[in-house]
Amino acid sequence: FMGGVPQLVVPDNARAMIADPDRYEPRSNDSVLDFARHYGTSILPARPYCPQDKGKVEVAVQIVERWIMACLRHRRFDTVHEVNDAIGPLLKRLNERPFQKLPGNRASMFAAIDAPALQPLPTQRYEIARFKTVKVHIDYHVEVDLHRYSVPHALVGQELQARVTSTTVELLHRGQRVASHPRD
């Protein structure tokens, strides 16, 4: 939607995304880190119990609720595509609405300030992956979802990370890919 990737993403400190919700150095889970690695961005979760970290986001959500969701509250939708088609024109109208105390609107501010700072999108789309720790058997195979995949024989007995997507199984040793197979 934005046409690029920001250098830093500040999500809420949700349990589904954060593996270690430390107050000073929260650590994201493997799927979130994989997403950030794919897009070349950094993830810095908001601190828990610190509403001042999320003030601008909460106001933006409030504006969207008032201007978009309020217009759609009495309509009934059967598919997600119908919802997206209904939201599109309302979002455009919201972004082109002039500010009350500043010159311009959201679209002009984005084009002037944010758009030039975005990094380009990668050529491949991100594919959601789950991670699993596996051990290399003596026959230099690992087992993922009841299927066996080969790895280099020098890794016998070591633990690897399996990155499992809907189409592939990648095996990583210390963050480096050592094998990639089509998923069985």
XYZ file of C-alpha atoms in Angstrom:
184
model
C 0.000 0.000 0.000
C 2.787 2.430 0.888
C 5.027 1.320 -1.985
C 8.108 0.775 0.167
C 9.558 -0.456 3.432
C 10.216 1.760 6.475
C 13.561 1.430 8.243
C 11.858 0.773 11.587
C 8.542 -0.816 12.532
C 7.180 -0.224 16.050
C 4.423 -2.772 16.750
C 2.502 -3.198 19.958
C 4.031 -5.580 22.488
C 1.619 -8.432 21.672
C 2.281 -11.885 23.103
C 1.862 -13.475 19.676
C 4.758 -11.410 18.289
C 7.119 -11.015 21.220
C 9.077 -13.988 22.596
C 10.634 -12.113 25.529
C 8.679 -9.024 26.689
C 11.586 -7.440 28.545
C 10.968 -3.812 29.486
C 14.240 -2.542 28.003
C 15.117 -5.110 25.311
C 12.069 -7.053 24.116
C 12.885 -9.896 21.715
C 10.601 -10.749 18.808
C 9.757 -14.348 17.933
C 11.383 -16.154 15.003
C 8.542 -15.498 12.543
C 8.634 -11.747 13.179
C 12.434 -11.683 12.836
C 12.160 -13.645 9.571
C 9.615 -11.103 8.284
C 11.942 -8.224 9.220
C 14.940 -9.955 7.620
C 13.012 -10.478 4.370
C 12.010 -6.818 4.127
C 15.303 -5.414 5.422
C 13.718 -3.537 8.302
C 14.061 -3.502 12.084
C 11.371 -4.337 14.631
C 11.334 -2.381 17.887
C 8.253 -3.306 19.942
C 6.671 -0.658 22.117
C 7.492 -1.035 25.792
C 4.886 -2.867 27.854
C 2.686 -0.659 30.017
C 3.958 2.517 28.313
C 0.997 4.134 26.549
C 3.139 7.142 25.575
C 4.937 4.875 23.069
C 1.685 4.281 21.217
C -0.058 7.655 21.325
C 0.092 8.553 17.620
C -0.954 5.062 16.579
C -3.926 5.075 18.936
C -5.071 8.434 17.550
C -4.704 7.134 13.973
C -6.793 4.068 14.846
C -9.407 6.342 16.435
C -9.599 8.477 13.280
C -10.012 5.399 11.078
C -12.730 4.063 13.369
C -14.598 7.345 13.216
C -14.268 8.044 9.495
C -14.221 4.627 7.848
C -15.759 2.068 10.159
C -18.592 4.426 11.085
C -19.532 4.753 7.397
C -19.593 0.970 6.997
C -21.261 0.017 10.273
C -24.703 -0.664 8.775
C -23.476 -2.526 5.686
C -23.168 -6.291 5.436
C -20.252 -7.966 3.624
C -19.847 -11.558 2.494
C -16.141 -11.599 1.590
C -12.967 -9.811 2.588
C -12.655 -8.514 -0.983
C -15.991 -6.730 -0.647
C -14.781 -5.063 2.555
C -11.539 -3.980 0.886
C -13.439 -2.585 -2.107
C -15.662 -0.563 0.243
C -12.729 0.712 2.340
C -10.635 1.881 -0.662
C -12.591 5.035 -1.609
C -13.199 5.952 2.034
C -9.486 5.689 2.823
C -8.630 7.861 -0.166
C -11.158 10.457 0.993
C -9.751 10.348 4.555
C -6.156 10.810 3.378
C -7.132 13.751 1.160
C -9.092 15.506 3.916
C -7.246 18.717 4.891
C -5.650 19.037 8.317
C -7.360 21.393 10.775
C -4.263 23.205 12.061
C -1.559 22.374 9.500
C -1.315 23.033 5.780
C -1.949 20.074 3.466
C -3.354 16.648 4.190
C -2.167 13.141 5.075
C -1.471 12.207 1.445
C 0.649 15.324 0.788
C 2.607 14.885 4.042
C 3.268 11.228 3.182
C 4.474 12.173 -0.311
C 6.742 14.936 1.043
C 8.211 13.295 4.154
C 7.649 9.546 4.377
C 7.721 8.300 0.773
C 11.304 9.490 0.046
C 12.549 7.720 3.196
C 11.078 4.318 2.253
C 13.344 1.525 1.044
C 12.254 -0.367 -2.089
C 10.151 -3.503 -1.710
C 11.899 -6.837 -2.308
C 11.174 -8.575 -5.617
C 9.675 -11.661 -3.943
C 6.637 -11.581 -1.679
C 7.063 -12.719 1.910
C 5.830 -16.230 2.610
C 4.779 -16.980 6.166
C 7.035 -19.543 7.765
C 7.124 -21.473 10.989
C 10.322 -22.552 12.676
C 11.155 -25.860 14.274
C 14.342 -27.150 15.909
C 15.394 -30.490 14.443
C 18.314 -32.848 15.070
C 20.331 -34.420 12.254
C 20.132 -38.225 12.426
C 23.059 -40.546 11.764
C 21.871 -41.025 8.172
C 22.222 -37.200 7.714
C 18.484 -36.624 7.416
C 16.122 -34.574 9.548
C 12.445 -35.223 10.112
C 9.921 -32.431 9.574
C 6.184 -33.220 9.704
C 6.807 -36.953 9.276
C 8.926 -36.430 6.129
C 12.708 -36.760 5.885
C 15.026 -34.200 4.293
C 18.782 -34.541 3.692
C 21.508 -32.217 4.926
C 25.313 -32.222 4.535
C 26.858 -35.229 6.331
C 29.200 -33.010 8.366
C 26.193 -31.865 10.444
C 25.334 -35.326 11.864
C 24.237 -35.022 15.494
C 23.803 -31.242 15.435
C 20.626 -29.257 15.921
C 19.324 -27.172 13.017
C 16.471 -24.741 12.553
C 13.893 -25.804 9.981
C 12.085 -22.932 8.251
C 8.876 -24.468 6.948
C 6.668 -22.649 4.434
C 3.758 -23.964 2.395
C 6.096 -24.898 -0.481
C 9.635 -25.351 0.912
C 11.651 -26.631 3.857
C 14.873 -24.713 4.482
C 17.395 -26.025 6.991
C 19.538 -23.439 8.768
C 22.721 -23.946 10.767
C 23.674 -20.886 12.860
C 21.505 -18.686 10.637
C 23.043 -19.926 7.360
C 21.024 -22.052 4.964
C 22.613 -25.476 4.497
C 19.791 -27.183 2.551
C 16.550 -26.328 0.819
C 13.949 -28.821 -0.377
C 10.469 -28.675 -1.888
C 8.031 -29.533 0.858
C 6.626 -33.043 0.751
